[in-house]
XYZ file of C-alpha atoms in Angstrom:
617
model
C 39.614 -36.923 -1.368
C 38.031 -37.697 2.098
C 36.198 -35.468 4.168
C 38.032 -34.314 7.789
C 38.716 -31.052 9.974
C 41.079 -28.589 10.961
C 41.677 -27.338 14.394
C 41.100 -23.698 14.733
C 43.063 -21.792 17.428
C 41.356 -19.842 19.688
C 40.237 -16.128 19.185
C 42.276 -13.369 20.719
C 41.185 -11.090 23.611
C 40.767 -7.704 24.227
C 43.241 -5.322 26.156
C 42.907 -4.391 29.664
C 40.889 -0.974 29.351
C 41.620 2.260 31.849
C 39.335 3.240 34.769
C 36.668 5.983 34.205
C 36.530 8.275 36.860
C 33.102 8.812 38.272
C 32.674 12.127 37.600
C 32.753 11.455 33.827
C 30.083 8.396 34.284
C 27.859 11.122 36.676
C 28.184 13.888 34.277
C 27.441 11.462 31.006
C 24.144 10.429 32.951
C 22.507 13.527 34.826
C 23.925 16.469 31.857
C 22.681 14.425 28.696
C 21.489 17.611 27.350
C 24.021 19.809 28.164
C 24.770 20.703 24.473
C 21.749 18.664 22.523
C 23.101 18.479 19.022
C 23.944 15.533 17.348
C 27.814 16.485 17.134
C 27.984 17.118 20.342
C 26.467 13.779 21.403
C 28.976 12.074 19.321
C 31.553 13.620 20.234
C 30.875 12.490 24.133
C 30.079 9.172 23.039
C 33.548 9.266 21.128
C 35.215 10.676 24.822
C 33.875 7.730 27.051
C 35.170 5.395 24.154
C 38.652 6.644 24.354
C 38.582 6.328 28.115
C 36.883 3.007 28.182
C 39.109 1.737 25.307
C 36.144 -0.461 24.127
C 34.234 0.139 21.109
C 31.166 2.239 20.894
C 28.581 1.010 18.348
C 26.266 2.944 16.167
C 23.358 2.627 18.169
C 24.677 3.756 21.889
C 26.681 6.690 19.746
C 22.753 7.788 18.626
C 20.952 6.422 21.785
C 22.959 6.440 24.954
C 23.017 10.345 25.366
C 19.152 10.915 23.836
C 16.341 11.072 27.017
C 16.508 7.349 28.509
C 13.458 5.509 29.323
C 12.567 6.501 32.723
C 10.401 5.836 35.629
C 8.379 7.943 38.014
C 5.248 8.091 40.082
C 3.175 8.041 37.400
C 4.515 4.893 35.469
C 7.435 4.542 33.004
C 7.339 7.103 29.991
C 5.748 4.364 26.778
C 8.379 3.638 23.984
C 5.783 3.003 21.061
C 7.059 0.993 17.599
C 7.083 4.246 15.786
C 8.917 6.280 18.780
C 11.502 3.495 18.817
C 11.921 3.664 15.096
C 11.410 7.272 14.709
C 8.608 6.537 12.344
C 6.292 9.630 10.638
C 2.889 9.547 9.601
C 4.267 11.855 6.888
C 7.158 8.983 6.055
C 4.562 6.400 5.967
C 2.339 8.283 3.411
C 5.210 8.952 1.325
C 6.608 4.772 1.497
C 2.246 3.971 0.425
C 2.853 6.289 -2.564
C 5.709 4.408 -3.382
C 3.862 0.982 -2.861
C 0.547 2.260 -4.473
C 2.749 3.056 -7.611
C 4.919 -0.204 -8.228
C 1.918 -2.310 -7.352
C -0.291 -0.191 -10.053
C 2.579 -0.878 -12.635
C 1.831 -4.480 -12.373
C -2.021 -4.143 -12.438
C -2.792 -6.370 -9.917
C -6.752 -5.691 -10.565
C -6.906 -7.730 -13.324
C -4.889 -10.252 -11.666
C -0.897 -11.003 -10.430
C 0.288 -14.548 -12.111
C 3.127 -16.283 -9.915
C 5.960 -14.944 -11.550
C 4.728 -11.688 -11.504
C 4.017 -11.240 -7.995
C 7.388 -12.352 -7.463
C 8.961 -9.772 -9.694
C 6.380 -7.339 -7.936
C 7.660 -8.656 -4.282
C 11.237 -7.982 -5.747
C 10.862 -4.112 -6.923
C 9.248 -3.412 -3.438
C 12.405 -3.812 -1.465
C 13.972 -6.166 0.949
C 10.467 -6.271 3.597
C 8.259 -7.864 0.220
C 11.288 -10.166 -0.658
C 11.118 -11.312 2.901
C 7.435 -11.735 3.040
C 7.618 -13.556 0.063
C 10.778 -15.912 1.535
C 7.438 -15.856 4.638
C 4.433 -16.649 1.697
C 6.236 -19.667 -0.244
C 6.119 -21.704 3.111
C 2.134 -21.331 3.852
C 0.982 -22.553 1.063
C -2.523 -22.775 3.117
C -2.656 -18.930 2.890
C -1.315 -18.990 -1.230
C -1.917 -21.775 -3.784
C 1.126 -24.214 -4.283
C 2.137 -22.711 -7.542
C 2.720 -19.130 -5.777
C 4.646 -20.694 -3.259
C 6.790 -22.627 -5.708
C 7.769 -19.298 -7.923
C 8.442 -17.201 -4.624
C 10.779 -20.012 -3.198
C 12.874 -18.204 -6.344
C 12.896 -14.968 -4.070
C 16.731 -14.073 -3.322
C 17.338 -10.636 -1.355
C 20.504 -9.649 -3.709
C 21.316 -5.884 -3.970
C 23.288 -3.582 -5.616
C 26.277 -2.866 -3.408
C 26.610 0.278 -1.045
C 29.622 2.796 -1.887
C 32.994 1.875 -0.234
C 32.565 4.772 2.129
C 29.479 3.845 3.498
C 31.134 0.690 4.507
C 34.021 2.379 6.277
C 31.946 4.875 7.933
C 29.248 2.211 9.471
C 33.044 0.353 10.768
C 33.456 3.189 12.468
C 30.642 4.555 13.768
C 30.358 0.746 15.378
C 33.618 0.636 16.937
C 34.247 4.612 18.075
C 37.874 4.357 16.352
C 39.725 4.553 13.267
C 39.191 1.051 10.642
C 43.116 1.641 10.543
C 43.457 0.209 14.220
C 41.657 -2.869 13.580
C 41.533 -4.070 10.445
C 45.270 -3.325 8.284
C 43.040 -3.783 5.077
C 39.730 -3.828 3.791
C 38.915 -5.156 0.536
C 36.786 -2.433 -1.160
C 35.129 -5.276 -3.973
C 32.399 -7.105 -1.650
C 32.191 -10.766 -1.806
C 28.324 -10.783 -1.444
C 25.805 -7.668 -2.127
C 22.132 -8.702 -0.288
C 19.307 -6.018 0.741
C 20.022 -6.231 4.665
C 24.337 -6.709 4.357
C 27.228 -6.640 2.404
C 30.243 -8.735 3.150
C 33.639 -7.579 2.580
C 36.897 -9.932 2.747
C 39.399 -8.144 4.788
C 42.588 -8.972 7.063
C 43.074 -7.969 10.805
C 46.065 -5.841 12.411
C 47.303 -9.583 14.426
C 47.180 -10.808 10.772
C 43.915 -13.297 10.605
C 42.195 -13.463 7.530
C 38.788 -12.886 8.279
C 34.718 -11.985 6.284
C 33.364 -8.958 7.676
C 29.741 -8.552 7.665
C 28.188 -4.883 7.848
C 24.457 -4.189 7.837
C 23.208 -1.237 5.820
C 22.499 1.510 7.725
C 18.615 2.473 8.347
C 17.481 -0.765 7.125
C 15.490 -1.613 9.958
C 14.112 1.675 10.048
C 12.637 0.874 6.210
C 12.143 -2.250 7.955
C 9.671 -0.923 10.620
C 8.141 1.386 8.287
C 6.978 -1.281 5.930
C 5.700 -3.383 8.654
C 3.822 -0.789 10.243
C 2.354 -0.266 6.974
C 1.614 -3.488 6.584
C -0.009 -4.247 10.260
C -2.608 -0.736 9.562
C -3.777 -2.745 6.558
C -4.307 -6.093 8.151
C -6.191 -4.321 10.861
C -8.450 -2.987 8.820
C -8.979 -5.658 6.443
C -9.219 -7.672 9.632
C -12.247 -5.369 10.459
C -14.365 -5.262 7.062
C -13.695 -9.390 6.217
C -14.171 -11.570 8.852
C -11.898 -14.167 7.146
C -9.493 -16.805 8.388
C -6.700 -15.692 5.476
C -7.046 -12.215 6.831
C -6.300 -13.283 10.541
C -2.839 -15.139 8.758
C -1.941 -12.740 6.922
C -1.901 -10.696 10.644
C 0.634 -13.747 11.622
C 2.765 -13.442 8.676
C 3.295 -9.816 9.391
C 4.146 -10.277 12.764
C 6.191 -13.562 11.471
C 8.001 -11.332 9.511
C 8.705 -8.486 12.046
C 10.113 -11.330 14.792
C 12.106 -12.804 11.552
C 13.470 -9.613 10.741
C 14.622 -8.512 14.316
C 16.225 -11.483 14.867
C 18.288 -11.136 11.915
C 19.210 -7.389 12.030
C 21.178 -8.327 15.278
C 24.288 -9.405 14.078
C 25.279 -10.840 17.800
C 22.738 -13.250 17.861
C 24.014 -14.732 14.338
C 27.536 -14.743 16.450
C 26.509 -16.810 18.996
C 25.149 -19.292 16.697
C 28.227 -18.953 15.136
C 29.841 -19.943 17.999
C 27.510 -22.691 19.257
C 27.425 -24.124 15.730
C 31.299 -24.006 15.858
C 31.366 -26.350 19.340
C 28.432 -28.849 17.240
C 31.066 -29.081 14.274
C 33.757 -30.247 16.918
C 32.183 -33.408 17.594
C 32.483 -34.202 13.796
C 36.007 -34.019 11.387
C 33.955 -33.741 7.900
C 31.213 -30.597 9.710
C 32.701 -26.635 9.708
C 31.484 -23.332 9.980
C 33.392 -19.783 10.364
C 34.911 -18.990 13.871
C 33.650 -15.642 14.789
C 35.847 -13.093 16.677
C 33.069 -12.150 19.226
C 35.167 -9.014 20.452
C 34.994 -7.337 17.603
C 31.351 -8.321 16.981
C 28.380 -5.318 17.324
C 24.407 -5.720 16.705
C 25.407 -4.354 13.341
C 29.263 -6.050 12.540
C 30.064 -10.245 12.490
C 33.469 -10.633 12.081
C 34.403 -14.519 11.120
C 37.317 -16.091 9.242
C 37.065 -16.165 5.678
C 36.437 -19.296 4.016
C 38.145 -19.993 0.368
C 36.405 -23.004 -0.856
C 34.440 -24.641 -3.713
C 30.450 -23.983 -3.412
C 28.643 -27.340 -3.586
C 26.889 -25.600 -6.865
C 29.628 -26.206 -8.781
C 30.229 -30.036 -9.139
C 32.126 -30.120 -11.880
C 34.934 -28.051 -10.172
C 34.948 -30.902 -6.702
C 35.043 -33.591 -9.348
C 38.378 -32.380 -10.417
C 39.509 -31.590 -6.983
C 39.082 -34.922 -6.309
C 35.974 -35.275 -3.744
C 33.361 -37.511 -4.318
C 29.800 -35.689 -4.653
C 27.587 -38.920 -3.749
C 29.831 -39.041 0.016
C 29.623 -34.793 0.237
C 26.413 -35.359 -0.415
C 25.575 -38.154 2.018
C 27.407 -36.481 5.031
C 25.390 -33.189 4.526
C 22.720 -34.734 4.726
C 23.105 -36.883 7.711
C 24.820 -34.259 9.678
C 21.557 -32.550 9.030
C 19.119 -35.085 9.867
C 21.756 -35.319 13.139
C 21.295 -31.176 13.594
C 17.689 -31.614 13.424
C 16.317 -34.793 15.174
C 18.991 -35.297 17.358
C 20.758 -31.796 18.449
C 17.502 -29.338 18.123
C 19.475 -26.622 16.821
C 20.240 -26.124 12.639
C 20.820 -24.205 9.833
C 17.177 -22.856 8.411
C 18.494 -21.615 4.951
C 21.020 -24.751 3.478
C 21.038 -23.591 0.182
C 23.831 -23.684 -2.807
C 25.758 -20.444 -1.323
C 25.590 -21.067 2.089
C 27.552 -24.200 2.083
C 31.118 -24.320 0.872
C 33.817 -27.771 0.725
C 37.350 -26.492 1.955
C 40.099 -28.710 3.098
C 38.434 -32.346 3.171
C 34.973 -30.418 5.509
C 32.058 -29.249 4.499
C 31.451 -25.746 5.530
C 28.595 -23.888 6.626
C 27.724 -20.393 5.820
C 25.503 -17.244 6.943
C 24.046 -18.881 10.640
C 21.705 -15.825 10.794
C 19.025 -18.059 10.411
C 18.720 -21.147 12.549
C 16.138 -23.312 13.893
C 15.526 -24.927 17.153
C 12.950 -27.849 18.028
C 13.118 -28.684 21.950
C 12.699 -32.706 22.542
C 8.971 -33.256 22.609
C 8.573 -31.825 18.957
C 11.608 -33.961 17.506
C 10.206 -36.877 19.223
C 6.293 -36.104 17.692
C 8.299 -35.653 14.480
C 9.726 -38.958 14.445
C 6.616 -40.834 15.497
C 4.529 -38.728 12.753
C 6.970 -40.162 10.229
C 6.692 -43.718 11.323
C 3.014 -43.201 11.439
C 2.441 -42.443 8.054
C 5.115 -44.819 6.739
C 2.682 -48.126 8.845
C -0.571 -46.230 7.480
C -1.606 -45.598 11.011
C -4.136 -42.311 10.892
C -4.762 -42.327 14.936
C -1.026 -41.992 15.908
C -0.880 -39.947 13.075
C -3.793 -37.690 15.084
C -1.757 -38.393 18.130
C 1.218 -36.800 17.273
C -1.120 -33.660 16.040
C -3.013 -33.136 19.135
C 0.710 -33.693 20.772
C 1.511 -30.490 18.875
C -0.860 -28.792 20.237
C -0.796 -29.299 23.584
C -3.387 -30.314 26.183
C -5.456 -27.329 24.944
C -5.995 -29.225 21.475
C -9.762 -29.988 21.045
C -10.731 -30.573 17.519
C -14.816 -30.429 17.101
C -14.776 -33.025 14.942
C -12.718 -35.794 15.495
C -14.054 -38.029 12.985
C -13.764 -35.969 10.172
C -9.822 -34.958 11.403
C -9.434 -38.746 11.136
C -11.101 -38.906 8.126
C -8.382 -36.127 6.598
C -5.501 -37.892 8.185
C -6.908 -41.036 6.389
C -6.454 -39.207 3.058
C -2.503 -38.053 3.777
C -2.106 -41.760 4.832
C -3.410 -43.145 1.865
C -1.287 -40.772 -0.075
C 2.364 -40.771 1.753
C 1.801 -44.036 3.245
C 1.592 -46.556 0.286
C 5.057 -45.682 -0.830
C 8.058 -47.373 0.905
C 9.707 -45.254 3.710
C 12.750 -44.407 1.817
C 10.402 -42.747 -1.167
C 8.630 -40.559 1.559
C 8.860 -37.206 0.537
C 8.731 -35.913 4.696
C 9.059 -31.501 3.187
C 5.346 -32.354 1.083
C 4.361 -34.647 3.897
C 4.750 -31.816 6.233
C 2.941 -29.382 4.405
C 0.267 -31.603 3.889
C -0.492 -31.951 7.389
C 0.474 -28.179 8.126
C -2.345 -27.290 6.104
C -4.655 -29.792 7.205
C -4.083 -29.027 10.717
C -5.015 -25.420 9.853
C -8.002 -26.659 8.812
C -9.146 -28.327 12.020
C -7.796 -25.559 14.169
C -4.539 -27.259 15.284
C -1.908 -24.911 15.689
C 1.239 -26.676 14.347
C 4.657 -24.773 15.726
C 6.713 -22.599 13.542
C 9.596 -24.324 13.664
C 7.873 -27.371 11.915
C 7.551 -25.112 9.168
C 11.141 -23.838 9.215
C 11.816 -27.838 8.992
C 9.742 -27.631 6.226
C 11.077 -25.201 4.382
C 14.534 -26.005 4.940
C 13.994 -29.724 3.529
C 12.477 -28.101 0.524
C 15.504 -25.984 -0.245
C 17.935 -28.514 0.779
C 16.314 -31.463 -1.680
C 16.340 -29.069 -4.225
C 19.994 -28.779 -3.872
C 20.449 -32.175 -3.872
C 18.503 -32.419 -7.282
C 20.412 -30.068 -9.212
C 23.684 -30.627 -8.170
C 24.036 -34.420 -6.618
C 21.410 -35.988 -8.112
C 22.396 -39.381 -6.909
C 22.244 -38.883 -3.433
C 18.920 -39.600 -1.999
C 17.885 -37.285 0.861
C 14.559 -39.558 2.157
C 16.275 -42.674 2.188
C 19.407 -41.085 4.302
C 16.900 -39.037 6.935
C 15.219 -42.535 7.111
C 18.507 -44.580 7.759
C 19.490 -42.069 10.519
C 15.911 -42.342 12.441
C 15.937 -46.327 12.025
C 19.978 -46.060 13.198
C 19.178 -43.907 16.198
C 16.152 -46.064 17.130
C 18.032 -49.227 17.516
C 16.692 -51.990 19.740
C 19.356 -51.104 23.104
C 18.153 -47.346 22.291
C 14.581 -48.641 21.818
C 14.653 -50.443 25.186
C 16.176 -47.207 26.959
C 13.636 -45.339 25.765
C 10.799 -47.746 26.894
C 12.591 -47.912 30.077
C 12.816 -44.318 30.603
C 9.272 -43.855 29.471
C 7.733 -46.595 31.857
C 9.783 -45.125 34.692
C 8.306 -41.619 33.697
C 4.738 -43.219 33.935
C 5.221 -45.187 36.660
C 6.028 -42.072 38.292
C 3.009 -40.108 37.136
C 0.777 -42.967 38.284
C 2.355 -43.073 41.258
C 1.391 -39.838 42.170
C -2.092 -39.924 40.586
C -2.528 -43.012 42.845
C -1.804 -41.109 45.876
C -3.786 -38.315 44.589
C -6.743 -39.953 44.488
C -6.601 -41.479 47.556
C -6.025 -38.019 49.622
C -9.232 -37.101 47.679
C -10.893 -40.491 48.806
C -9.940 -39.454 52.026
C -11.837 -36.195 51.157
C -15.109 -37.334 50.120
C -15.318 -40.037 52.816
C -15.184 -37.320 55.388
C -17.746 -34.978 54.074
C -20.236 -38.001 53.728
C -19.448 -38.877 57.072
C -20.599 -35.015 58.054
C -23.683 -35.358 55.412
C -21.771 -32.326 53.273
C -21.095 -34.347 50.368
C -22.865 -33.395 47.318
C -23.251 -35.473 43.870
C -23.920 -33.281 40.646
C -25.343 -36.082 37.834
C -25.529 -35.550 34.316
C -27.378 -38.688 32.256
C -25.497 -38.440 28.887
C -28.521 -38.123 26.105
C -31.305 -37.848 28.814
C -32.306 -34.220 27.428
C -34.680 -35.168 25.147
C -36.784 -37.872 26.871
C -37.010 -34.765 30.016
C -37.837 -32.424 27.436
C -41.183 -34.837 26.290
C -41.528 -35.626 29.762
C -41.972 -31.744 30.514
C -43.591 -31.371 27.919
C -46.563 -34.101 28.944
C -46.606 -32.485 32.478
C -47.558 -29.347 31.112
C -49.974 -30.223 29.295
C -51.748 -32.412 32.560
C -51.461 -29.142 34.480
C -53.340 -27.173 31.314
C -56.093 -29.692 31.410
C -56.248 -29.535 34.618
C -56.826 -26.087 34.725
C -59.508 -26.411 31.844
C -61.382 -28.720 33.735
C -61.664 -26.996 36.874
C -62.772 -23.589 34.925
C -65.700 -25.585 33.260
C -66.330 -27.045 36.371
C -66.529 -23.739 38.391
C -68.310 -22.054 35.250
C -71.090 -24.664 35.630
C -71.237 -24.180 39.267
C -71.468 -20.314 39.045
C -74.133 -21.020 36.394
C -76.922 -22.598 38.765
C -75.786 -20.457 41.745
C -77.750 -17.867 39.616
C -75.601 -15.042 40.498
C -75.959 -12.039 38.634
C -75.266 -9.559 36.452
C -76.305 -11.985 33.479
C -75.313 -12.633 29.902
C -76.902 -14.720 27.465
C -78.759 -16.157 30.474
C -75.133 -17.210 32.628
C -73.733 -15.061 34.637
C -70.878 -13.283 33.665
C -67.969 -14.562 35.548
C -69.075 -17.897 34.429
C -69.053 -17.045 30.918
C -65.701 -15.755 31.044
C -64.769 -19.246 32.567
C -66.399 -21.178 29.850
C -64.679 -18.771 27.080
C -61.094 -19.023 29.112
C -61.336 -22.892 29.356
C -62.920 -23.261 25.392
C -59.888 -21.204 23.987
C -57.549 -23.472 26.430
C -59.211 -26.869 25.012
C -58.882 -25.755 21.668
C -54.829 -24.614 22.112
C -53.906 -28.156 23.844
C -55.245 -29.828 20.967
C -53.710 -27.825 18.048
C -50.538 -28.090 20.544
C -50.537 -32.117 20.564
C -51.830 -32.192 16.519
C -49.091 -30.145 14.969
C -46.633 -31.334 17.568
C -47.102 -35.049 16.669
C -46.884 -34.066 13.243
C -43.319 -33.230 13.426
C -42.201 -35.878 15.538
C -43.329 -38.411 12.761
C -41.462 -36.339 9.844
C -38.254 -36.114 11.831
């Protein structure tokens, strides 16, 4: 069975809504405390929504009616993490107990093995499973095996109560389930620590996933990672140590990781941007999402009934051919990466489904983007390695970095980059393993103080898990050889020429304008010579030391100098007679004579010991 696509009609729209007066919107705004209970909040919030007609989501039912954040003559009143996430130090104590226990339990002072720490990541909750999701992609922070066993990390749950479900559904939309969905399957299709996913069938009839986040988990969220930020500032404090200043990263990796994911209407506009990518191609698919009925805490998408790529056996016998499923995933992705910028950052086994002749892509909650400069390094980094070439291979580093990069050493960066070459290099381009490759240099780079972007490692990563799909379950499809076919197909000789064209037109530009710039400045310095303002500051490269003997020899002319003319003034004092008298010369010229003996004999220790260690250097 070939691959193709479905068209999918377009999403309904909501109703035309009633007009709140604006004595209701005044009143909502200046009498927010009129009756402060919780109830009585809700059941205003629940008002507006009924007049409105739209729905009213969890968080403006608990936050629109509270004290807004205000401004005044004295500054805007400060909305700190824990304010904003109602943390206690009291409910921080209480979550370290808890930590402090299940980390005891596994003894970690006599030492955490791999599998271990990822059992002891797992019985912490859904923050440690995501920092260890975080910790198997830097391995420069963990050794490789740690990050190998913690790649195993997968944030299932037990499911929430039925209830629950229905209560967060309407809490989000301010109305009864009843009016938009006509049924709700209670049995979840997928349990994981941040959402549950329930199949379920809308009142117009579509047959649609809903996704609902459990409530308070970024709350647990926040606590843990303010937990977690107090002990990297201290440790950050009493060890001055590079891994200590990542770990800082990590945390705030996580928190930006974390946000991004709790908001369920950034996953629906990937969803929906994804959705226009998968146009362009008949075999590519991913849910529609119904972006009405979408909150920061609700994705509602069409359900997809399909086989999961982790069961080959079962597309055998529905007739699809793994090696062509498995050569169109991966080109599409080498396409969503190098070419498009935007892809899916967590490909593995349950995320991607074959229905209907397409292959369909699941869960868009995580997604990467890389903007053209870093797709273009990434390219030239792979070609570098692949024709053994260690300065391009620097190139495309210090490209990374920006104009700021500086690496003290650039020999022994060179000398690194001539070890990865070495390595990666002597195999033939379609062997290249690009996910180690990557992590090679990530860590390197570390090393030298190169700051490689994040989304290279999200890259990274989601090679990883997507070649270990590929292993297990279509073991004949080779991912290298296929990412290598697309960049040599995409870098064909019109396309090369284009480029080359577009570049010299780019420089041609640049030195256009540098030309002209350095005229005007000609112009400059001409005129100020002309007015005798011009001044020249002159450095001689490796002159310092040659000055420093040089100052070195004057001082010592001047010392002599100075002995000489206190002997000489000594001896003149001497047969002036002048008195008082000691030892038969007068006393100011035996003070000269002392002066200028102690003088003699410090010049010629000076020169002595001085020469001395000019000869052993």
């Amino acid at each position: 069975m070939s691959l193709n696509s479905p068209i999918e009609p377009d999403a309904a729209r909501p109703e035309s809504v009633e007009p709140v007066t604006l004595s209701d919107r005044v009143n909502a705004v200046i009498n927010p405390t009129a009756d402060p209970s919780p109830d009585a909040a809700a059941a205003t919030a629940a008002k507006f929504a009924e007049k409105t007609g739209m729905p009213q989501s969890r968080k403006q039912n608990s936050a629109a009616f509270t004290q807004p954040e205000t401004i005044g003559l004295f500054g805007s009143r400060k909305d700190s993490f824990s304010q904003r996430y109602h943390l206690t130090r009291r409910g921080k104590l209480k979550r370290l107990t808890q930590i402090a226990q299940i980390v005891n339990q596994f003894d970690i002072v006599h030492g955490l093995t791999p599998i271990k720490m990822r059992l002891m990541l797992e019985a912490l909750g859904p923050t440690f499973v995501k920092v260890g999701q975080i910790l198997s992609m830097r391995s420069e922070i963990l050794p490789q095996s740690f990050c190998d066993e913690l790649s195993k990390l997968r944030a299932d749950a037990d499911p929430m109560p039925y209830g629950t479900v229905l209560q967060v559904l309407e809490d989000e939309y301010g109305r009864p389930v009843g009016e938009i969905f006509e049924h709700i399957n209670a049995t979840p299709l997928g349990s994981a620590s941040l959402a549950q996913v329930h199949r379920a069938k809308l009142s117009t009839g579509e047959d649609v996933a809903v996704k609902v986040q459990r409530p308070g988990v970024r709350e647990t969220m926040a606590q843990d990672v303010s937990i977690m930020r107090t002990i990297a500032r201290i440790a950050a404090k009493t060890m001055h140590s590079a891994q200590v200043v990542d770990l800082s990263g990590v945390v705030e990796e996580l928190w930006d990781t974390f946000e991004s994911e709790t908001d369920f209407l950034i996953e629906t506009r990937n969803l929906a941007e994804f959705k226009r990518f998968c146009e362009r191609y008949k075999y590519m698919d991913c849910p529609k999402p119904y972006p009405e009925l979408c909150t920061e805490h609700v994705v509602v998408m069409d359900y997809v009934e399909g086989i999961s790529v982790s069961h080959p056996n079962e597309l055998i016998e529905a007739g699809y051919d793994l090696k062509e499923i498995g050569t169109k995933l991966v080109d599409n992705y080498a396409t969503q990466v190098l070419d498009e910028g935007f892809f899916h950052a967590d490909p593995h086994p349950g995320n991607i489904m074959v229905r209907g002749g397409q292959i369909v892509l699941l869960d868009l909650g995580m997604t990467g983007r890389l903007n053209a400069k870093t797709r273009s390094v990434l390219k030239d980094m792979i070609f570098a390695v692949a024709k053994q070439d260690s300065p391009a291979l620097a190139d495309g580093l210090l490209r990374f970095a920006g104009a700021e990069a500086d690496p003290e050493d650039y020999p022994a960066l060179l000398a690194d980059l001539d070890v990865i070459v070495k390595e990666f290099g002597t195999v033939d381009l379609a062997e290249l393993d690009i996910a180690a490759m990557l992590t090679a240099l990530t860590q390197m780079a570390q090393r030298h103080g190169i700051e490689v972007p994040s989304t290279v490692t999200t890259v990274g990563r989601a090679l990883v898990t997507l070649e270990g799909l590929l292993d297990e379950f279509i073991p004949d499809v080779n991912m290298i050889q296929i990412i290598s076919d697309h960049i040599a197909a995409s870098t064909s000789k019109k396309d090369f020429a284009k480029d080359e064209a577009k570049s010299l037109v780019i420089e041609g530009h640049q030195a256009l304008h540098s030309l002209l710039t350095a005229a005007n400045e000609l112009k400059v310095a001409s005129r100020m010579l002309t007015r005798g303002q011009l001044r020249v500051n002159m450095e001689l490269v490796g002159s310092q030391e040659p000055i420093h003997l040089l100052a070195n020899m004057v001082n010592r002319l001047t010392m002599a100098l100075i002995v000489v003319g206190l002997f000489i003034g000594s001896s003149i004092v001497y047969y002036a007679g002048i008195k008082p008298v000691i030892f038969g010369i007068p006393i100011v010229g035996f003070l000269g004579y002392v002066i200028a003996f102690i003088l003699s004999v410090w010049i010629v220790f000076d020169i002595y010991f001085k020469g001395r260690s000019n000869k052993k250097r």
